[in-house]
């Protein structure tokens, strides 16, 4: 199978290509330079594999949650390419990628947290399935760090930038059920490729028209009044 995966949803920018059993990948921390980095990554992978875009059989896309602008860059590119080539697509969540990487490193249950800015975090809870793949325990959700309350007992591994910024609040919300924390973990298209291969095998593809970002919230900025109230609450 020949499958291309792209992820630009967070500060990481990555692309991965499955070419007849061989996996090629690129990864960089982009900041806000996703547009400048993504296309050279993709074209470099295709050239290294000796493939044309017309040789691809499917696409995978990281759809967030994450940066509003970053998500749109990746989804827009993959959607346009899929429409032009008539290819099926698999949408992969940023949280699921984080969970799968942790599971591949030995974790059994994973609490993923991505810093959503605006004093909020994107959260996802996953467990290792019988096939070794991450399975969502509950749907992803958005929370203020101080409002996080996870009552499922047992040992969990915490991963993602939300843990780096709000570890104390998240540990308090899990009542001591966190064994390990990897706060520097970022989504990677190589993992999206692994998850997408399994989805293709199960027949769980989308038409290009159906590919859409996973935002978890539509609001991307505080109003002036909200910003003022936030400043006042922090000063009190």
Short mmCIF file of N, CA, C and O in Angstrom, two decimals, residues 46-165:
data_model
loop_
_atom_site.label_atom_id
_atom_site.label_comp_id
_atom_site.label_asym_id
_atom_site.label_seq_id
_atom_site.Cartn_x
_atom_site.Cartn_y
_atom_site.Cartn_z
N UNK A 46 8.18 12.03 -1.14
CA UNK A 46 7.77 11.46 -2.42
C UNK A 46 8.97 11.23 -3.33
O UNK A 46 9.07 10.19 -4.01
N UNK A 47 9.90 12.19 -3.34
CA UNK A 47 11.10 12.04 -4.18
C UNK A 47 11.98 10.89 -3.67
O UNK A 47 12.52 10.11 -4.47
N UNK A 48 12.12 10.78 -2.35
CA UNK A 48 12.94 9.70 -1.79
C UNK A 48 12.37 8.33 -2.13
O UNK A 48 13.11 7.37 -2.38
N UNK A 49 11.04 8.24 -2.15
CA UNK A 49 10.39 6.97 -2.47
C UNK A 49 10.27 6.73 -3.97
O UNK A 49 9.91 5.63 -4.39
N UNK A 50 10.55 7.76 -4.77
CA UNK A 50 10.42 7.63 -6.21
C UNK A 50 8.97 7.53 -6.66
O UNK A 50 8.66 6.84 -7.65
N UNK A 51 8.07 8.22 -5.95
CA UNK A 51 6.64 8.16 -6.25
C UNK A 51 6.11 9.50 -6.74
O UNK A 51 6.64 10.56 -6.39
N UNK A 52 5.06 9.44 -7.53
CA UNK A 52 4.26 10.61 -7.87
C UNK A 52 3.02 10.61 -6.99
O UNK A 52 2.65 9.57 -6.44
N UNK A 53 2.37 11.77 -6.84
CA UNK A 53 1.15 11.80 -6.05
C UNK A 53 0.09 10.88 -6.64
O UNK A 53 -0.72 10.30 -5.91
N UNK A 54 0.10 10.70 -7.95
CA UNK A 54 -0.86 9.82 -8.60
C UNK A 54 -0.64 8.35 -8.22
O UNK A 54 -1.54 7.52 -8.43
N UNK A 55 0.53 8.03 -7.65
CA UNK A 55 0.80 6.65 -7.23
C UNK A 55 0.20 6.32 -5.86
O UNK A 55 0.16 5.15 -5.47
N UNK A 56 -0.25 7.34 -5.13
CA UNK A 56 -0.78 7.11 -3.79
C UNK A 56 -2.13 6.40 -3.84
O UNK A 56 -2.90 6.58 -4.78
N UNK A 57 -2.40 5.63 -2.80
CA UNK A 57 -3.69 4.92 -2.69
C UNK A 57 -4.57 5.47 -1.58
O UNK A 57 -5.75 5.10 -1.49
N UNK A 58 -4.02 6.30 -0.73
CA UNK A 58 -4.81 6.88 0.35
C UNK A 58 -4.01 7.93 1.09
O UNK A 58 -2.79 8.04 0.94
N UNK A 59 -4.73 8.70 1.91
CA UNK A 59 -4.13 9.78 2.69
C UNK A 59 -4.61 9.71 4.13
O UNK A 59 -5.71 9.23 4.40
N UNK A 60 -3.77 10.20 5.04
CA UNK A 60 -4.16 10.32 6.45
C UNK A 60 -3.83 11.73 6.91
O UNK A 60 -2.83 12.31 6.49
N UNK A 61 -4.66 12.26 7.79
CA UNK A 61 -4.48 13.64 8.23
C UNK A 61 -4.69 13.77 9.72
O UNK A 61 -5.70 13.27 10.26
N UNK A 62 -3.78 14.45 10.39
CA UNK A 62 -4.00 14.84 11.77
C UNK A 62 -5.01 15.98 11.80
O UNK A 62 -4.77 17.03 11.20
N UNK A 63 -6.13 15.79 12.49
CA UNK A 63 -7.22 16.76 12.43
C UNK A 63 -7.39 17.55 13.73
O UNK A 63 -8.35 18.28 13.89
N UNK A 64 -6.44 17.41 14.67
CA UNK A 64 -6.56 18.12 15.93
C UNK A 64 -7.13 17.22 17.01
O UNK A 64 -7.30 16.02 16.80
N UNK A 65 -7.45 17.80 18.15
CA UNK A 65 -7.43 19.22 18.45
C UNK A 65 -6.00 19.76 18.56
O UNK A 65 -5.06 19.02 18.78
N UNK A 66 -5.91 21.09 18.41
CA UNK A 66 -4.63 21.75 18.46
C UNK A 66 -4.78 23.20 18.08
O UNK A 66 -5.81 23.82 18.34
N UNK A 67 -3.74 23.73 17.46
CA UNK A 67 -3.77 25.11 17.00
C UNK A 67 -4.82 25.29 15.91
O UNK A 67 -4.85 24.52 14.95
N UNK A 68 -5.65 26.32 16.03
CA UNK A 68 -6.70 26.57 15.04
C UNK A 68 -6.09 26.72 13.64
O UNK A 68 -6.55 26.09 12.68
N UNK A 69 -5.04 27.54 13.52
CA UNK A 69 -4.41 27.75 12.22
C UNK A 69 -3.69 26.50 11.74
O UNK A 69 -3.76 26.13 10.56
N UNK A 70 -2.97 25.83 12.66
CA UNK A 70 -2.22 24.64 12.27
C UNK A 70 -3.11 23.54 11.76
O UNK A 70 -2.81 22.88 10.75
N UNK A 71 -4.24 23.31 12.44
CA UNK A 71 -5.18 22.28 11.99
C UNK A 71 -5.67 22.58 10.58
O UNK A 71 -5.74 21.69 9.72
N UNK A 72 -6.01 23.83 10.31
CA UNK A 72 -6.54 24.19 8.99
C UNK A 72 -5.51 23.98 7.89
O UNK A 72 -5.86 23.60 6.77
N UNK A 73 -4.23 24.22 8.20
CA UNK A 73 -3.19 24.03 7.18
C UNK A 73 -3.14 22.58 6.73
O UNK A 73 -3.17 22.27 5.53
N UNK A 74 -3.05 21.65 7.69
CA UNK A 74 -2.96 20.24 7.34
C UNK A 74 -4.22 19.71 6.69
O UNK A 74 -4.17 19.01 5.67
N UNK A 75 -5.37 20.04 7.26
CA UNK A 75 -6.64 19.56 6.71
C UNK A 75 -6.87 20.12 5.32
O UNK A 75 -7.31 19.41 4.41
N UNK A 76 -6.55 21.40 5.13
CA UNK A 76 -6.73 22.00 3.82
C UNK A 76 -5.87 21.35 2.75
O UNK A 76 -6.34 21.08 1.63
N UNK A 77 -4.61 21.05 3.10
CA UNK A 77 -3.71 20.41 2.14
C UNK A 77 -4.19 19.00 1.78
O UNK A 77 -4.30 18.64 0.61
N UNK A 78 -4.48 18.21 2.81
CA UNK A 78 -4.88 16.81 2.57
C UNK A 78 -6.21 16.75 1.83
O UNK A 78 -6.39 15.96 0.89
N UNK A 79 -7.14 17.59 2.21
CA UNK A 79 -8.45 17.60 1.56
C UNK A 79 -8.32 17.97 0.09
O UNK A 79 -8.92 17.33 -0.79
N UNK A 80 -7.53 19.01 -0.21
CA UNK A 80 -7.33 19.41 -1.60
C UNK A 80 -6.68 18.32 -2.42
O UNK A 80 -7.08 18.05 -3.57
N UNK A 81 -5.66 17.66 -1.82
CA UNK A 81 -4.97 16.59 -2.55
C UNK A 81 -5.90 15.40 -2.77
O UNK A 81 -5.93 14.81 -3.86
N UNK A 82 -6.67 15.06 -1.76
CA UNK A 82 -7.59 13.92 -1.88
C UNK A 82 -8.66 14.19 -2.93
O UNK A 82 -9.02 13.30 -3.71
N UNK A 83 -9.18 15.41 -2.96
CA UNK A 83 -10.19 15.75 -3.95
C UNK A 83 -9.63 15.70 -5.36
O UNK A 83 -10.27 15.22 -6.29
N UNK A 84 -8.41 16.20 -5.53
CA UNK A 84 -7.82 16.24 -6.88
C UNK A 84 -7.47 14.85 -7.39
O UNK A 84 -7.51 14.60 -8.60
N UNK A 85 -7.14 13.93 -6.47
CA UNK A 85 -6.73 12.59 -6.88
C UNK A 85 -7.83 11.54 -6.71
O UNK A 85 -7.65 10.39 -7.12
N UNK A 86 -8.93 11.94 -6.08
CA UNK A 86 -10.01 10.98 -5.83
C UNK A 86 -9.62 9.90 -4.85
O UNK A 86 -10.02 8.74 -5.01
N UNK A 87 -8.89 10.29 -3.78
CA UNK A 87 -8.37 9.31 -2.82
C UNK A 87 -9.19 9.29 -1.54
O UNK A 87 -9.69 10.32 -1.08
N UNK A 88 -9.31 8.13 -0.90
CA UNK A 88 -9.94 8.06 0.43
C UNK A 88 -8.99 8.62 1.49
O UNK A 88 -7.77 8.65 1.31
N UNK A 89 -9.59 9.05 2.61
CA UNK A 89 -8.83 9.71 3.68
C UNK A 89 -9.19 9.09 5.03
O UNK A 89 -10.32 8.64 5.23
N UNK A 90 -8.21 9.07 5.93
CA UNK A 90 -8.46 8.71 7.33
C UNK A 90 -8.10 9.92 8.19
O UNK A 90 -7.02 10.50 8.04
N UNK A 91 -9.01 10.31 9.08
CA UNK A 91 -8.77 11.40 10.02
C UNK A 91 -8.24 10.80 11.33
O UNK A 91 -8.81 9.84 11.86
N UNK A 92 -7.15 11.37 11.83
CA UNK A 92 -6.53 10.87 13.07
C UNK A 92 -6.42 12.01 14.07
O UNK A 92 -5.91 13.09 13.75
N UNK A 93 -6.89 11.79 15.28
CA UNK A 93 -6.84 12.82 16.32
C UNK A 93 -5.44 12.96 16.90
O UNK A 93 -4.69 11.99 17.04
N UNK A 94 -5.10 14.21 17.24
CA UNK A 94 -3.81 14.48 17.89
C UNK A 94 -3.68 13.71 19.20
O UNK A 94 -2.61 13.19 19.53
N UNK A 95 -4.77 13.64 19.94
CA UNK A 95 -4.77 12.93 21.22
C UNK A 95 -4.53 11.43 21.03
O UNK A 95 -3.81 10.80 21.80
N UNK A 96 -5.14 10.88 20.00
CA UNK A 96 -4.96 9.45 19.72
C UNK A 96 -3.52 9.15 19.34
O UNK A 96 -2.96 8.11 19.74
N UNK A 97 -2.88 10.05 18.60
CA UNK A 97 -1.46 9.85 18.26
C UNK A 97 -0.60 9.83 19.51
O UNK A 97 0.29 8.97 19.66
N UNK A 98 -0.85 10.78 20.42
CA UNK A 98 -0.09 10.81 21.66
C UNK A 98 -0.28 9.52 22.46
O UNK A 98 0.67 8.95 22.99
N UNK A 99 -1.53 9.07 22.54
CA UNK A 99 -1.82 7.85 23.28
C UNK A 99 -1.13 6.65 22.66
O UNK A 99 -0.57 5.80 23.38
N UNK A 100 -1.17 6.55 21.33
CA UNK A 100 -0.57 5.39 20.67
C UNK A 100 0.93 5.34 20.89
O UNK A 100 1.50 4.27 21.13
N UNK A 101 1.61 6.49 20.84
CA UNK A 101 3.04 6.52 21.10
C UNK A 101 3.35 6.03 22.51
O UNK A 101 4.31 5.27 22.72
N UNK A 102 2.54 6.46 23.48
CA UNK A 102 2.76 6.01 24.86
C UNK A 102 2.50 4.52 25.00
O UNK A 102 3.25 3.81 25.69
N UNK A 103 1.46 4.02 24.35
CA UNK A 103 1.15 2.59 24.41
C UNK A 103 2.26 1.77 23.76
O UNK A 103 2.66 0.71 24.28
N UNK A 104 2.79 2.26 22.64
CA UNK A 104 3.90 1.56 21.99
C UNK A 104 5.15 1.51 22.86
O UNK A 104 6.03 0.68 22.65
N UNK A 105 5.22 2.45 23.84
CA UNK A 105 6.36 2.48 24.76
C UNK A 105 6.07 1.74 26.07
O UNK A 105 6.86 1.83 27.01
N UNK A 106 4.92 1.05 26.14
CA UNK A 106 4.63 0.21 27.29
C UNK A 106 3.47 0.64 28.17
O UNK A 106 3.10 -0.10 29.08
N UNK A 107 2.89 1.81 27.93
CA UNK A 107 1.76 2.26 28.74
C UNK A 107 0.52 1.41 28.43
O UNK A 107 0.36 0.92 27.31
N UNK A 108 -0.35 1.27 29.41
CA UNK A 108 -1.59 0.53 29.24
C UNK A 108 -2.78 1.48 29.19
O UNK A 108 -3.70 1.30 28.38
N UNK A 109 -2.75 2.50 30.03
CA UNK A 109 -3.82 3.51 30.05
C UNK A 109 -3.18 4.89 30.04
O UNK A 109 -2.24 5.15 30.80
N UNK A 110 -3.72 5.77 29.19
CA UNK A 110 -3.05 7.04 28.92
C UNK A 110 -4.04 8.19 29.03
O UNK A 110 -5.12 8.15 28.43
N UNK A 111 -3.65 9.22 29.78
CA UNK A 111 -4.39 10.47 29.82
C UNK A 111 -3.60 11.51 29.03
O UNK A 111 -2.50 11.90 29.44
N UNK A 112 -4.13 11.91 27.89
CA UNK A 112 -3.47 12.86 27.02
C UNK A 112 -3.99 14.26 27.30
O UNK A 112 -5.20 14.45 27.49
N UNK A 113 -3.10 15.23 27.31
CA UNK A 113 -3.49 16.62 27.54
C UNK A 113 -2.66 17.52 26.64
O UNK A 113 -1.43 17.49 26.69
N UNK A 114 -3.32 18.30 25.81
CA UNK A 114 -2.66 19.27 24.93
C UNK A 114 -3.03 20.68 25.39
O UNK A 114 -4.21 20.98 25.62
N UNK A 115 -2.03 21.52 25.56
CA UNK A 115 -2.27 22.90 25.97
C UNK A 115 -3.11 23.60 24.90
O UNK A 115 -2.68 23.73 23.75
N UNK A 116 -4.30 24.02 25.26
CA UNK A 116 -5.22 24.66 24.32
C UNK A 116 -5.16 26.19 24.39
O UNK A 116 -5.95 26.87 23.74
N UNK A 117 -4.21 26.72 25.16
CA UNK A 117 -4.11 28.16 25.39
C UNK A 117 -5.39 28.63 26.10
O UNK A 117 -6.23 27.84 26.47
N UNK A 118 -5.51 29.96 26.32
CA UNK A 118 -6.71 30.52 26.96
C UNK A 118 -7.04 29.82 28.27
O UNK A 118 -8.19 29.68 28.65
N UNK A 119 -5.98 29.31 28.97
CA UNK A 119 -6.15 28.60 30.24
C UNK A 119 -7.09 27.41 30.13
O UNK A 119 -7.93 27.15 31.01
N UNK A 120 -6.95 26.65 29.04
CA UNK A 120 -7.73 25.43 28.85
C UNK A 120 -6.84 24.33 28.28
O UNK A 120 -5.75 24.59 27.76
N UNK A 121 -7.33 23.09 28.38
CA UNK A 121 -6.59 21.95 27.85
C UNK A 121 -7.54 21.03 27.09
O UNK A 121 -8.71 20.87 27.45
N UNK A 122 -7.00 20.43 26.02
CA UNK A 122 -7.70 19.37 25.31
C UNK A 122 -7.31 18.05 25.97
O UNK A 122 -6.11 17.79 26.18
N UNK A 123 -8.29 17.21 26.25
CA UNK A 123 -8.03 15.99 27.01
C UNK A 123 -8.59 14.76 26.31
O UNK A 123 -9.62 14.83 25.63
N UNK A 124 -7.90 13.65 26.48
CA UNK A 124 -8.38 12.37 25.97
C UNK A 124 -7.88 11.24 26.84
O UNK A 124 -6.75 11.27 27.32
N UNK A 125 -8.73 10.25 27.08
CA UNK A 125 -8.36 9.08 27.88
C UNK A 125 -8.42 7.84 26.98
O UNK A 125 -9.43 7.60 26.31
N UNK A 126 -7.34 7.08 26.97
CA UNK A 126 -7.22 5.93 26.07
C UNK A 126 -6.68 4.71 26.82
O UNK A 126 -5.92 4.85 27.79
N UNK A 127 -7.06 3.54 26.36
CA UNK A 127 -6.55 2.28 26.90
C UNK A 127 -6.02 1.43 25.75
O UNK A 127 -6.48 1.55 24.61
N UNK A 128 -5.08 0.56 26.07
CA UNK A 128 -4.51 -0.35 25.07
C UNK A 128 -5.53 -1.43 24.73
O UNK A 128 -5.99 -2.17 25.60
N UNK A 129 -5.87 -1.55 23.45
CA UNK A 129 -6.77 -2.60 23.01
C UNK A 129 -6.05 -3.92 22.81
O UNK A 129 -4.82 -4.00 22.88
N UNK A 130 -6.81 -4.97 22.57
CA UNK A 130 -6.23 -6.30 22.37
C UNK A 130 -5.29 -6.33 21.17
O UNK A 130 -4.37 -7.16 21.12
N UNK A 131 -5.51 -5.44 20.20
CA UNK A 131 -4.66 -5.38 19.01
C UNK A 131 -3.47 -4.45 19.18
O UNK A 131 -2.71 -4.22 18.25
N UNK A 132 -3.29 -3.90 20.39
CA UNK A 132 -2.17 -3.01 20.66
C UNK A 132 -2.42 -1.57 20.27
O UNK A 132 -1.52 -0.73 20.42
N UNK A 133 -3.62 -1.26 19.81
CA UNK A 133 -3.94 0.11 19.39
C UNK A 133 -4.70 0.85 20.48
O UNK A 133 -5.41 0.25 21.30
N UNK A 134 -4.56 2.17 20.47
CA UNK A 134 -5.24 3.02 21.44
C UNK A 134 -6.74 3.02 21.20
O UNK A 134 -7.19 3.20 20.07
N UNK A 135 -7.50 2.82 22.25
CA UNK A 135 -8.96 2.85 22.18
C UNK A 135 -9.47 3.93 23.14
O UNK A 135 -9.09 3.95 24.31
N UNK A 136 -10.31 4.83 22.67
CA UNK A 136 -10.82 5.91 23.51
C UNK A 136 -11.71 5.34 24.62
O UNK A 136 -12.62 4.55 24.35
N UNK A 137 -11.45 5.75 25.85
CA UNK A 137 -12.28 5.36 26.98
C UNK A 137 -13.53 6.23 27.04
O UNK A 137 -14.63 5.76 27.33
N UNK A 138 -13.35 7.51 26.77
CA UNK A 138 -14.45 8.48 26.65
C UNK A 138 -14.11 9.40 25.49
O UNK A 138 -12.96 9.48 25.07
N UNK A 139 -15.08 10.11 24.91
CA UNK A 139 -14.76 11.06 23.84
C UNK A 139 -13.85 12.18 24.34
O UNK A 139 -13.90 12.55 25.52
N UNK A 140 -12.99 12.75 23.48
CA UNK A 140 -12.13 13.87 23.87
C UNK A 140 -12.97 15.04 24.37
O UNK A 140 -14.10 15.24 23.94
N UNK A 141 -12.38 15.83 25.28
CA UNK A 141 -13.12 16.96 25.81
C UNK A 141 -12.17 18.13 26.10
O UNK A 141 -10.95 17.98 26.09
N UNK A 142 -12.76 19.29 26.35
CA UNK A 142 -12.04 20.52 26.67
C UNK A 142 -12.34 20.89 28.11
O UNK A 142 -13.49 20.80 28.55
N UNK A 143 -11.30 21.30 28.85
CA UNK A 143 -11.51 21.61 30.27
C UNK A 143 -10.55 22.71 30.71
O UNK A 143 -9.45 22.85 30.17
N UNK A 144 -10.97 23.47 31.71
CA UNK A 144 -10.04 24.31 32.45
C UNK A 144 -9.21 23.40 33.35
O UNK A 144 -9.72 22.42 33.89
N UNK A 145 -7.91 23.67 33.51
CA UNK A 145 -7.08 22.77 34.33
C UNK A 145 -7.63 22.55 35.73
O UNK A 145 -7.63 21.43 36.23
N UNK A 146 -8.13 23.61 36.36
CA UNK A 146 -8.63 23.48 37.72
C UNK A 146 -9.93 22.72 37.82
O UNK A 146 -10.30 22.27 38.91
N UNK A 147 -10.64 22.57 36.69
CA UNK A 147 -11.92 21.86 36.70
C UNK A 147 -11.76 20.39 36.33
O UNK A 147 -12.74 19.64 36.35
N UNK A 148 -10.54 19.97 36.03
CA UNK A 148 -10.31 18.59 35.62
C UNK A 148 -10.57 17.64 36.79
O UNK A 148 -10.03 17.82 37.88
N UNK A 149 -11.40 16.63 36.56
CA UNK A 149 -11.75 15.67 37.61
C UNK A 149 -11.90 14.30 36.97
O UNK A 149 -12.91 14.01 36.32
N UNK A 150 -10.89 13.45 37.14
CA UNK A 150 -10.90 12.13 36.53
C UNK A 150 -11.04 11.09 37.63
O UNK A 150 -10.13 10.86 38.42
N UNK A 151 -12.20 10.46 37.70
CA UNK A 151 -12.51 9.58 38.83
C UNK A 151 -12.18 8.11 38.56
O UNK A 151 -12.32 7.29 39.45
N UNK A 152 -11.77 7.78 37.34
CA UNK A 152 -11.44 6.38 37.02
C UNK A 152 -10.14 6.01 37.75
O UNK A 152 -9.08 6.56 37.47
N UNK A 153 -10.21 5.10 38.68
CA UNK A 153 -9.05 4.73 39.47
C UNK A 153 -8.03 3.94 38.67
O UNK A 153 -8.23 3.59 37.52
N UNK A 154 -6.92 3.65 39.32
CA UNK A 154 -5.87 2.88 38.67
C UNK A 154 -4.73 3.75 38.20
O UNK A 154 -4.71 4.95 38.41
N UNK A 155 -3.77 3.11 37.56
CA UNK A 155 -2.55 3.78 37.14
C UNK A 155 -2.67 4.27 35.69
O UNK A 155 -3.08 3.51 34.81
N UNK A 156 -2.29 5.51 35.47
CA UNK A 156 -2.35 6.12 34.14
C UNK A 156 -1.00 6.77 33.83
O UNK A 156 -0.26 7.18 34.72
N UNK A 157 -0.70 6.87 32.53
CA UNK A 157 0.45 7.63 32.05
C UNK A 157 -0.05 8.94 31.46
O UNK A 157 -0.98 8.94 30.66
N UNK A 158 0.55 10.05 31.88
CA UNK A 158 0.16 11.36 31.36
C UNK A 158 1.10 11.80 30.25
O UNK A 158 2.33 11.74 30.42
N UNK A 159 0.56 12.21 29.12
CA UNK A 159 1.39 12.66 28.00
C UNK A 159 0.83 13.94 27.39
O UNK A 159 -0.38 14.17 27.41
N UNK A 160 1.72 14.76 26.84
CA UNK A 160 1.30 15.95 26.12
C UNK A 160 1.67 17.25 26.80
O UNK A 160 2.01 17.30 27.98
N UNK A 161 1.59 18.33 26.02
CA UNK A 161 2.02 19.64 26.50
C UNK A 161 1.14 20.19 27.62
O UNK A 161 1.57 21.05 28.38
N UNK A 162 -0.08 19.70 27.71
CA UNK A 162 -0.93 20.11 28.83
C UNK A 162 -0.34 19.67 30.16
O UNK A 162 -0.46 20.38 31.17
N UNK A 163 0.32 18.51 30.17
CA UNK A 163 0.97 18.05 31.39
C UNK A 163 2.18 18.91 31.72
O UNK A 163 2.47 19.15 32.89
N UNK A 164 2.89 19.35 30.71
CA UNK A 164 4.06 20.19 30.96
C UNK A 164 3.66 21.50 31.64
O UNK A 164 4.37 22.00 32.52
N UNK A 165 2.52 22.04 31.27
CA UNK A 165 2.10 23.34 31.80
C UNK A 165 1.25 23.22 33.06
O UNK A 165 1.31 24.09 33.94
#
